[in-house]
Amino acid sequence: MTADPVAIARDLIRCRSVTPEEGGALAYLQDLLAKAGFTVHRATFAEPGTAPVENLFARIGTEQPNLVFAGHTDVVPAGAEAAWRHPPFAGEIAGDMLYGRGAVDMKGGIACFVAAALDYLAGHGGKPKKGKKGSISLLITGDEESVAVNGTVKLLRWAAERGEKFDHCILGEPSNVEVLGDTIKAGRRGSLNGTLVVTGRQGHVAYPDRADNPIRGLVMLMTALQAPLDEGSAHFAPSHLEFTSVDVGNPTVNLIPGEARARFNIRYNDRHSQTALKTLIEHRAHAAAAGRVHYSFEWQPSNADVFVTKPGPFTDLAAAAIAEVTGRKPKLSTTGGTSDARFIKDYCPVLEFGLVGQTMHQVDECTPVADLVTLTAIYRRIIERYFA
Ligand SMILES: [Zn+2]
């Protein structure tokens, strides 16, 4: 192999790119990719109220189809570094494991697709598709782990304005549950946050007839809202509403409060759109309130819509490459939290496949060194099959 994914992963871990810091990680990739013939762009995006964040876009080839690998070099903070058995930014190998913040989420994944791309190009005269057409692109952001406003969403728009066209994308997030090859993420549930506000009339607790306690109404509406939303769909588990906080904020023992609030999050499947879901929730509250409870909803804007990448030639290609290297038949899953795939899906079909996610965001985050080698071989087979 011409490019060593383990060495690249260690180099990346040693860059302290704690979100939203660049930490030298993008500069390192820029150098590596430019040497292999990629045209590399760095783009910094900013917005009032957020820190400016650096991003990277690299492409080799000018023709379609354009296969994109996407990822983020920013990592969550290490927390108390003394709690780590191996320092979080040292990239130490102990036994057969590589330790460090970002080892699985997702500097390890980036190292593997970079190594796979470089190795493929080295074996094919430095071109994505020898004598024919095709491009390989890399979309790397430094703003995924935090607010994700100056990252992939803007980088995609920036690339589109330059006339870049993407045909398929692999996002290297840690998708596997137990072992490498068990899971491809082919879609994600949507996420919507709201607050239910019930207003009553403040009063003395000894004279409830002169007051209207909003807590009674809140409890009643909360019960109604916790009824099942659906029974799931072909590609998704049932949607789910979970209350995350109930707030009255009343420090007084003899006072009936004037207002009570409950915050909730809904993870929803492809049976709903955001608008339809809000309507459904508001209808349920309306029916339960029966004109006796005064309530309103505050909905937070959400950029996390549900999507699914349906089984087809692209999922088949990835699954075949995974089976060829690992002997496992990956499951197409839509579980888990949101990821940047929610933005990429507006430009091309996207799959998520990376390392095993078990230690992500934990102390002593680590990956088997062997997994880095195997994942690189899988990405290499995906590229080969894609340009075959
Ligand atoms: Zn991640």
CSV table of N, CA, C and O and ligand atoms in Angstrom, one decimal, residues 72 74 104-106 144-145 173-174 360-361, ligand 1:
chain,number,residue,atom,x,y,z
A,72,HIS,N,-15.5,15.1,8.8
A,72,HIS,CA,-15.1,16.3,9.6
A,72,HIS,C,-13.8,16.0,10.4
A,72,HIS,O,-13.7,14.9,11.0
A,74,ASP,N,-13.0,18.2,12.9
A,74,ASP,CA,-13.1,18.7,14.3
A,74,ASP,C,-13.5,17.6,15.2
A,74,ASP,O,-14.1,16.6,14.7
A,104,VAL,N,-12.1,7.2,16.2
A,104,VAL,CA,-13.2,6.7,15.4
A,104,VAL,C,-14.2,7.8,14.9
A,104,VAL,O,-14.8,7.6,13.8
A,105,ASP,N,-14.2,8.9,15.5
A,105,ASP,CA,-15.2,10.0,15.1
A,105,ASP,C,-14.4,11.3,14.9
A,105,ASP,O,-14.4,12.1,15.8
A,106,MET,N,-13.9,11.5,13.7
A,106,MET,CA,-13.8,10.6,12.6
A,106,MET,C,-12.5,10.7,11.8
A,106,MET,O,-12.5,10.6,10.7
A,144,GLU,N,-18.6,20.2,12.5
A,144,GLU,CA,-19.7,19.2,12.6
A,144,GLU,C,-20.1,19.0,14.0
A,144,GLU,O,-21.3,18.9,14.3
A,145,GLU,N,-19.1,18.9,14.9
A,145,GLU,CA,-19.4,18.6,16.3
A,145,GLU,C,-20.1,19.7,17.1
A,145,GLU,O,-20.7,19.4,18.1
A,173,GLU,N,-18.6,8.6,8.7
A,173,GLU,CA,-18.9,8.6,10.2
A,173,GLU,C,-18.9,7.2,10.7
A,173,GLU,O,-19.2,6.2,9.9
A,174,PRO,N,-18.6,7.0,12.0
A,174,PRO,CA,-18.6,5.6,12.5
A,174,PRO,C,-20.0,5.0,12.5
A,174,PRO,O,-20.8,5.3,13.3
A,360,MET,N,-16.9,6.4,20.5
A,360,MET,CA,-16.9,7.8,20.1
A,360,MET,C,-17.3,8.7,21.2
A,360,MET,O,-18.2,8.4,22.0
A,361,HIS,N,-16.7,9.9,21.3
A,361,HIS,CA,-16.9,10.9,22.4
A,361,HIS,C,-16.6,10.4,23.8
A,361,HIS,O,-16.9,11.1,24.7
B,1,ZN,ZN,-18.7,12.5,13.7
